Amino acid sequence: MNSTAAATAGALTFLWLGMVLGISFLEAPLKFRAPGVTIPIGLGIGRIVFRALNLAETALAVAVAAAVAAGSPPAAIVVLTAVVAVLLAVQLGAVRPRLNKRSDRVLAGETDLPRSRGHLYYVALEGVKVALLVALGIAVLAAA
């Protein structure tokens, strides 16, 4: 893989990784511990923050894919890029809509909802995405 494409893909991948770690594993759980933040307020903030994160992730996924494609990458890098992009698509197309429906119900005042497994699925997928982004970032930099 040529060094410019590898450096670009690596930088974008690690930027993406940092955003996921900062928002999903730091901001999201901590906001509910802040004084005065109720579940509805936290959900409202979370929806705005995750909408912005997911838009940024989509742009980064496209940019990473373009940088990888421009660099004559080995097959392993192509596969890692495709898998992380598909994982993001699953999160955005299958898991997020269910979470949004549930948060709509909470924000409408429903209080007797059963516990949601959707958040657990989302967190599990985030964990897999973190591992894939680390592997992709290392792979593209090693291929330079």
Coordinates of N, CA, C and O in Angstrom, one line a residue:
M1 N 0.9 -1.2 0.0 CA 0.0 0.0 0.0 C 0.9 1.2 0.0 O 1.9 1.3 0.7
N2 N 0.6 2.2 -0.8 CA 1.5 3.4 -0.9 C 1.4 4.2 0.4 O 0.4 4.2 1.1
S3 N 2.5 4.9 0.8 CA 2.6 5.5 2.1 C 1.6 6.6 2.3 O 1.1 6.8 3.5
T4 N 1.3 7.4 1.3 CA 0.4 8.5 1.5 C -1.0 8.0 1.8 O -1.7 8.4 2.7
A5 N -1.5 7.0 1.0 CA -2.8 6.4 1.3 C -2.8 5.7 2.7 O -3.8 5.8 3.4
A6 N -1.8 5.0 3.0 CA -1.7 4.3 4.3 C -1.7 5.3 5.5 O -2.5 5.1 6.5
A7 N -1.0 6.4 5.3 CA -1.0 7.4 6.4 C -2.3 8.1 6.5 O -2.8 8.3 7.6
T8 N -3.0 8.4 5.4 CA -4.3 9.0 5.4 C -5.3 8.0 6.0 O -6.1 8.4 6.9
A9 N -5.3 6.8 5.6 CA -6.3 5.8 6.1 C -6.0 5.6 7.6 O -7.0 5.5 8.4
G10 N -4.8 5.5 8.0 CA -4.4 5.3 9.4 C -4.9 6.5 10.3 O -5.5 6.3 11.3
A11 N -4.6 7.7 9.8 CA -5.1 8.9 10.6 C -6.6 8.9 10.7 O -7.1 9.2 11.8
L12 N -7.3 8.7 9.6 CA -8.7 8.7 9.7 C -9.3 7.6 10.5 O -10.3 7.8 11.3
T13 N -8.7 6.5 10.4 CA -9.2 5.3 11.2 C -9.0 5.6 12.7 O -9.9 5.3 13.5
F14 N -7.8 6.1 13.1 CA -7.6 6.4 14.5 C -8.4 7.6 15.0 O -8.8 7.6 16.2
L15 N -8.7 8.6 14.1 CA -9.7 9.6 14.5 C -11.1 9.0 14.8 O -11.7 9.4 15.8
W16 N -11.5 8.2 13.9 CA -12.8 7.5 14.1 C -12.8 6.7 15.4 O -13.7 6.8 16.2
L17 N -11.7 6.0 15.6 CA -11.6 5.2 16.9 C -11.7 6.1 18.1 O -12.5 5.8 19.0
G18 N -11.0 7.2 18.1 CA -11.1 8.1 19.2 C -12.5 8.7 19.4 O -12.9 8.9 20.6
M19 N -13.2 9.0 18.4 CA -14.5 9.5 18.5 C -15.5 8.5 19.1 O -16.2 8.8 20.0
V20 N -15.4 7.2 18.7 CA -16.2 6.2 19.2 C -15.9 5.9 20.7 O -16.8 5.8 21.6
L21 N -14.6 5.9 21.0 CA -14.2 5.7 22.4 C -14.7 6.9 23.3 O -15.2 6.6 24.4
G22 N -14.5 8.1 22.8 CA -14.9 9.3 23.6 C -16.4 9.4 23.8 O -16.8 9.7 24.9
I23 N -17.1 9.1 22.8 CA -18.6 9.3 22.9 C -19.2 8.0 23.5 O -20.0 8.1 24.5
S24 N -19.0 6.9 22.9 CA -19.7 5.7 23.3 C -19.3 5.2 24.7 O -20.1 4.6 25.4
F25 N -18.0 5.3 25.0 CA -17.6 4.6 26.2 C -17.2 5.6 27.3 O -16.9 5.2 28.4
L26 N -17.3 6.9 27.1 CA -17.0 7.9 28.1 C -18.2 8.8 28.3 O -18.8 8.9 29.4
E27 N -18.6 9.6 27.3 CA -19.7 10.6 27.4 C -21.0 9.9 27.7 O -21.7 10.3 28.6
A28 N -21.4 8.9 26.9 CA -22.7 8.3 27.0 C -23.0 7.8 28.5 O -24.0 8.2 29.0
P29 N -22.2 7.0 29.0 CA -22.5 6.5 30.4 C -22.4 7.6 31.5 O -23.1 7.6 32.5
L30 N -21.5 8.5 31.3 CA -21.2 9.5 32.3 C -22.3 10.6 32.4 O -22.6 11.1 33.5
K31 N -23.0 10.9 31.3 CA -24.0 11.9 31.3 C -25.1 11.6 32.3 O -25.7 12.5 32.9
F32 N -25.4 10.4 32.5 CA -26.5 10.0 33.4 C -26.1 10.1 34.9 O -27.0 10.0 35.7
R33 N -24.9 10.3 35.1 CA -24.4 10.5 36.5 C -24.3 11.9 36.9 O -24.1 12.2 38.1
A34 N -24.5 12.8 36.0 CA -24.4 14.3 36.3 C -25.6 14.7 37.1 O -26.7 14.2 36.9
P35 N -25.4 15.6 38.1 CA -26.5 16.0 38.9 C -27.6 16.7 38.0 O -27.3 17.5 37.1
G36 N -28.9 16.3 38.3 CA -30.0 16.9 37.6 C -30.3 16.3 36.3 O -31.3 16.8 35.6
V37 N -29.5 15.4 35.8 CA -29.8 14.8 34.5 C -30.7 13.6 34.7 O -30.4 12.6 35.2
T38 N -32.0 13.8 34.2 CA -33.0 12.8 34.3 C -32.8 11.8 33.1 O -32.1 12.2 32.1
I39 N -33.5 10.7 33.2 CA -33.5 9.8 32.0 C -34.0 10.5 30.7 O -33.3 10.4 29.7
P40 N -35.1 11.2 30.8 CA -35.5 11.9 29.5 C -34.5 12.9 29.0 O -34.3 13.0 27.8
I41 N -33.9 13.7 29.9 CA -32.9 14.7 29.5 C -31.7 13.9 28.9 O -31.2 14.3 27.9
G42 N -31.2 12.9 29.6 CA -30.1 12.1 29.1 C -30.4 11.5 27.7 O -29.5 11.5 26.8
L43 N -31.6 11.0 27.5 CA -31.9 10.4 26.3 C -32.0 11.5 25.2 O -31.5 11.2 24.0
G44 N -32.5 12.6 25.5 CA -32.6 13.7 24.5 C -31.2 14.1 24.1 O -30.9 14.3 22.9
I45 N -30.3 14.3 25.1 CA -28.9 14.7 24.8 C -28.2 13.6 24.0 O -27.6 13.8 23.0
G46 N -28.4 12.3 24.4 CA -27.8 11.2 23.7 C -28.2 11.1 22.3 O -27.4 10.8 21.4
R47 N -29.5 11.3 22.0 CA -30.0 11.2 20.6 C -29.3 12.3 19.7 O -28.8 12.0 18.6
I48 N -29.1 13.5 20.2 CA -28.4 14.5 19.5 C -27.0 14.2 19.3 O -26.4 14.3 18.2
V49 N -26.3 13.7 20.3 CA -24.9 13.4 20.3 C -24.6 12.2 19.4 O -23.7 12.3 18.5
F50 N -25.4 11.2 19.5 CA -25.2 10.0 18.6 C -25.6 10.2 17.2 O -25.0 9.6 16.3
R51 N -26.6 11.1 16.9 CA -26.9 11.5 15.5 C -25.6 12.1 14.9 O -25.2 11.8 13.8
A52 N -25.0 13.1 15.7 CA -23.8 13.7 15.1 C -22.7 12.8 15.0 O -21.9 12.8 14.0
L53 N -22.5 11.9 16.0 CA -21.4 10.9 15.9 C -21.6 10.0 14.7 O -20.7 9.7 13.9
N54 N -22.8 9.5 14.5 CA -23.1 8.6 13.4 C -22.9 9.3 12.0 O -22.4 8.6 11.1
L55 N -23.2 10.5 11.9 CA -22.9 11.3 10.7 C -21.4 11.4 10.5 O -20.9 11.2 9.3
A56 N -20.7 11.7 11.5 CA -19.2 11.8 11.4 C -18.6 10.4 11.1 O -17.7 10.3 10.2
E57 N -19.2 9.4 11.7 CA -18.7 8.0 11.4 C -18.9 7.6 10.0 O -18.1 7.0 9.3
T58 N -20.1 8.0 9.4 CA -20.4 7.7 8.0 C -19.4 8.4 7.1 O -18.9 7.8 6.2
A59 N -19.1 9.7 7.4 CA -18.2 10.4 6.6 C -16.8 9.8 6.7 O -16.1 9.7 5.7
L60 N -16.4 9.4 7.9 CA -15.1 8.8 8.1 C -15.0 7.5 7.4 O -13.9 7.1 6.8
A61 N -16.1 6.7 7.4 CA -16.1 5.4 6.8 C -15.8 5.6 5.3 O -15.1 4.8 4.7
V62 N -16.5 6.5 4.7 CA -16.4 6.8 3.3 C -14.9 7.3 3.0 O -14.3 6.8 2.0
A63 N -14.4 8.2 3.8 CA -13.0 8.7 3.6 C -12.0 7.6 3.8 O -11.0 7.5 3.0
V64 N -12.2 6.7 4.8 CA -11.2 5.6 5.0 C -11.3 4.7 3.8 O -10.2 4.3 3.3
A65 N -12.5 4.4 3.3 CA -12.6 3.5 2.2 C -12.0 4.1 0.9 O -11.3 3.4 0.2
A66 N -12.1 5.4 0.7 CA -11.5 6.0 -0.4 C -10.0 6.0 -0.3 O -9.3 5.7 -1.3
A67 N -9.5 6.3 0.9 CA -8.0 6.3 1.1 C -7.4 4.8 0.9 O -6.4 4.7 0.3
V68 N -8.2 3.9 1.4 CA -7.7 2.5 1.2 C -7.8 2.1 -0.2 O -6.8 1.5 -0.8
A69 N -8.8 2.4 -0.9 CA -9.0 2.1 -2.3 C -7.9 2.7 -3.2 O -7.4 2.2 -4.2
A70 N -7.5 3.9 -2.8 CA -6.5 4.7 -3.6 C -5.1 4.1 -3.4 O -4.1 4.4 -4.1
G71 N -4.9 3.2 -2.4 CA -3.5 2.8 -2.0 C -3.1 1.4 -2.5 O -2.1 1.0 -2.0
S72 N -3.8 0.8 -3.3 CA -3.5 -0.6 -3.7 C -3.3 -1.5 -2.5 O -2.2 -2.0 -2.3
P73 N -4.3 -1.6 -1.7 CA -4.1 -2.4 -0.4 C -4.1 -3.9 -0.6 O -4.7 -4.4 -1.5
P74 N -3.5 -4.5 0.4 CA -3.6 -6.0 0.4 C -5.1 -6.4 0.8 O -5.9 -5.6 1.3
A75 N -5.4 -7.6 0.5 CA -6.8 -8.1 0.7 C -7.3 -8.0 2.2 O -8.4 -7.7 2.4
A76 N -6.4 -8.2 3.1 CA -6.8 -8.1 4.5 C -7.3 -6.7 4.9 O -8.2 -6.6 5.6
I77 N -6.7 -5.7 4.3 CA -7.1 -4.4 4.6 C -8.4 -4.1 4.0 O -9.3 -3.4 4.6
V78 N -8.6 -4.6 2.8 CA -9.9 -4.4 2.1 C -11.0 -5.1 2.9 O -12.1 -4.5 3.1
V79 N -10.7 -6.3 3.4 CA -11.7 -7.0 4.2 C -12.0 -6.3 5.5 O -13.2 -6.1 5.9
L80 N -11.0 -5.8 6.2 CA -11.2 -5.1 7.5 C -12.1 -3.8 7.2 O -13.0 -3.5 8.0
T81 N -11.7 -3.1 6.1 CA -12.5 -1.9 5.8 C -13.9 -2.2 5.5 O -14.8 -1.5 6.0
A82 N -14.2 -3.2 4.8 CA -15.5 -3.6 4.4 C -16.3 -4.1 5.7 O -17.5 -3.7 5.8
V83 N -15.7 -4.8 6.5 CA -16.4 -5.4 7.7 C -16.7 -4.2 8.6 O -17.9 -4.2 9.2
V84 N -15.8 -3.3 8.9 CA -16.2 -2.2 9.8 C -17.3 -1.3 9.2 O -18.1 -0.8 9.9
A85 N -17.3 -1.1 7.9 CA -18.3 -0.3 7.2 C -19.7 -1.1 7.3 O -20.7 -0.4 7.6
V86 N -19.7 -2.4 7.1 CA -20.9 -3.1 7.3 C -21.4 -3.1 8.7 O -22.6 -3.0 8.9
L87 N -20.5 -3.2 9.6 CA -20.9 -3.1 11.0 C -21.6 -1.8 11.4 O -22.6 -1.8 12.0
L88 N -21.0 -0.7 10.9 CA -21.6 0.6 11.1 C -23.0 0.6 10.4 O -24.0 1.2 11.0
A89 N -23.1 0.1 9.2 CA -24.4 0.1 8.5 C -25.5 -0.7 9.3 O -26.6 -0.3 9.4
V90 N -25.1 -1.8 10.0 CA -26.0 -2.6 10.8 C -26.4 -1.8 12.0 O -27.6 -1.8 12.4
Q91 N -25.5 -1.1 12.6 CA -25.8 -0.3 13.8 C -26.8 0.8 13.4 O -27.8 1.0 14.1
L92 N -26.6 1.4 12.3 CA -27.4 2.6 11.8 C -28.7 2.1 11.2 O -29.8 2.8 11.4
G93 N -28.7 0.9 10.6 CA -29.9 0.5 9.9 C -30.8 -0.4 10.7 O -32.0 -0.5 10.5
A94 N -30.2 -1.1 11.7 CA -31.0 -2.1 12.5 C -31.1 -1.8 13.9 O -32.2 -1.9 14.5
V95 N -30.1 -1.4 14.6 CA -30.1 -1.2 16.0 C -30.6 0.2 16.4 O -31.4 0.3 17.3
R96 N -30.0 1.2 15.8 CA -30.4 2.6 16.1 C -31.9 2.9 16.0 O -32.5 3.5 16.8
P97 N -32.6 2.4 14.9 CA -34.0 2.7 14.8 C -34.8 2.1 15.9 O -35.8 2.7 16.4
R98 N -34.4 0.9 16.4 CA -35.1 0.3 17.6 C -34.9 1.1 18.8 O -35.8 1.3 19.7
L99 N -33.6 1.6 19.0 CA -33.3 2.4 20.2 C -34.1 3.8 20.1 O -34.6 4.3 21.1
N100 N -34.2 4.3 18.9 CA -35.0 5.6 18.8 C -36.5 5.4 19.1 O -37.1 6.2 19.7
K101 N -37.0 4.2 18.7 CA -38.4 4.0 19.0 C -38.6 3.9 20.5 O -39.6 4.4 21.1
R102 N -37.7 3.2 21.2 CA -37.8 3.1 22.6 C -37.7 4.4 23.3 O -38.4 4.8 24.2
S103 N -36.7 5.2 22.9 CA -36.5 6.5 23.5 C -37.7 7.4 23.2 O -38.0 8.2 24.1
D104 N -38.3 7.3 22.0 CA -39.5 8.0 21.8 C -40.6 7.7 22.8 O -41.3 8.6 23.3
R105 N -40.7 6.5 23.2 CA -41.7 6.1 24.2 C -41.4 6.6 25.6 O -42.2 7.1 26.3
V106 N -40.1 6.6 25.9 CA -39.7 7.1 27.2 C -39.9 8.6 27.2 O -40.4 9.2 28.2
L107 N -39.5 9.3 26.2 CA -39.7 10.8 26.1 C -41.2 11.2 26.1 O -41.5 12.3 26.5
A108 N -42.1 10.2 25.6 CA -43.5 10.5 25.6 C -44.1 10.2 27.0 O -45.3 10.4 27.2
G109 N -43.3 9.8 28.0 CA -43.8 9.6 29.3 C -44.0 8.2 29.8 O -44.4 8.0 30.9
E110 N -43.8 7.2 28.9 CA -44.0 5.8 29.3 C -43.0 5.5 30.4 O -41.8 5.7 30.2
T111 N -43.4 4.8 31.4 CA -42.4 4.5 32.5 C -42.4 3.0 32.8 O -41.5 2.5 33.4
D112 N -43.4 2.2 32.3 CA -43.4 0.8 32.6 C -42.9 -0.1 31.5 O -43.3 -1.2 31.3
L113 N -41.8 0.4 30.8 CA -41.2 -0.4 29.7 C -40.3 -1.5 30.2 O -39.6 -1.2 31.2
P114 N -40.3 -2.6 29.6 CA -39.3 -3.6 30.0 C -37.9 -3.2 29.7 O -37.7 -2.3 28.8
R115 N -36.9 -3.8 30.3 CA -35.5 -3.4 30.0 C -35.2 -3.6 28.6 O -35.7 -4.6 28.0
S116 N -34.4 -2.8 28.0 CA -34.1 -2.8 26.6 C -32.8 -3.6 26.4 O -31.8 -3.4 27.1
R117 N -32.8 -4.6 25.5 CA -31.6 -5.3 25.1 C -30.9 -4.5 24.0 O -29.8 -4.8 23.7
G118 N -31.6 -3.6 23.4 CA -31.0 -2.9 22.2 C -29.8 -2.1 22.6 O -28.8 -2.1 21.8
H119 N -29.7 -1.6 23.8 CA -28.5 -0.9 24.2 C -27.3 -1.9 24.4 O -26.2 -1.6 24.0
L120 N -27.6 -3.1 24.9 CA -26.6 -4.1 25.0 C -26.1 -4.5 23.6 O -24.8 -4.6 23.5
Y121 N -26.9 -4.6 22.7 CA -26.5 -5.0 21.3 C -25.6 -3.8 20.7 O -24.6 -4.1 20.1
Y122 N -26.1 -2.6 21.0 CA -25.3 -1.5 20.4 C -23.9 -1.4 21.1 O -22.9 -1.2 20.4
V123 N -23.9 -1.6 22.4 CA -22.6 -1.6 23.1 C -21.7 -2.7 22.6 O -20.5 -2.5 22.4
A124 N -22.3 -3.9 22.4 CA -21.5 -5.0 21.9 C -20.9 -4.7 20.5 O -19.7 -5.0 20.3
L125 N -21.8 -4.2 19.7 CA -21.3 -3.8 18.3 C -20.2 -2.7 18.4 O -19.3 -2.8 17.6
E126 N -20.4 -1.8 19.3 CA -19.3 -0.8 19.5 C -18.0 -1.4 19.9 O -17.0 -1.0 19.4
G127 N -18.1 -2.4 20.8 CA -16.8 -3.1 21.2 C -16.2 -3.8 20.0 O -14.9 -3.7 19.9
V128 N -17.0 -4.4 19.2 CA -16.4 -5.1 18.0 C -15.8 -4.1 17.1 O -14.7 -4.2 16.5
K129 N -16.6 -3.0 16.9 CA -16.1 -1.9 16.0 C -14.8 -1.3 16.5 O -13.8 -1.1 15.7
V130 N -14.6 -1.1 17.8 CA -13.4 -0.6 18.3 C -12.2 -1.6 18.0 O -11.1 -1.2 17.5
A131 N -12.4 -2.9 18.2 CA -11.4 -3.9 17.9 C -11.1 -3.9 16.4 O -9.9 -3.9 16.0
L132 N -12.1 -3.7 15.5 CA -11.8 -3.7 14.1 C -11.1 -2.4 13.7 O -10.2 -2.5 12.8
L133 N -11.4 -1.3 14.3 CA -10.7 -0.1 14.0 C -9.3 -0.1 14.4 O -8.4 0.4 13.7
V134 N -9.0 -0.7 15.6 CA -7.6 -0.9 16.0 C -6.9 -1.7 15.0 O -5.8 -1.4 14.5
A135 N -7.5 -2.9 14.6 CA -6.8 -3.8 13.7 C -6.6 -3.1 12.3 O -5.5 -3.2 11.7
L136 N -7.6 -2.4 11.8 CA -7.5 -1.7 10.6 C -6.4 -0.6 10.6 O -5.6 -0.5 9.7
G137 N -6.4 0.2 11.7 CA -5.4 1.2 11.8 C -4.0 0.7 11.8 O -3.1 1.2 11.1
I138 N -3.8 -0.4 12.6 CA -2.5 -1.0 12.6 C -2.1 -1.6 11.3 O -1.0 -1.5 10.8
A139 N -3.1 -2.3 10.6 CA -2.8 -2.9 9.3 C -2.4 -1.9 8.3 O -1.4 -2.2 7.5
V140 N -3.1 -0.8 8.2 CA -2.8 0.2 7.1 C -1.4 0.8 7.4 O -0.7 1.1 6.4
L141 N -1.1 1.1 8.6 CA 0.2 1.7 8.9 C 1.3 0.7 8.7 O 2.4 1.1 8.3
A142 N 1.1 -0.6 9.0 CA 2.1 -1.6 8.8 C 2.3 -1.9 7.3 O 3.4 -2.3 6.9
A143 N 1.3 -1.6 6.5 CA 1.4 -1.9 5.0 C 2.0 -0.7 4.3 O 2.3 -0.8 3.1
A144 N 2.4 0.4 5.0 CA 2.9 1.6 4.3 C 4.4 1.3 3.8 O 5.1 0.5 4.3

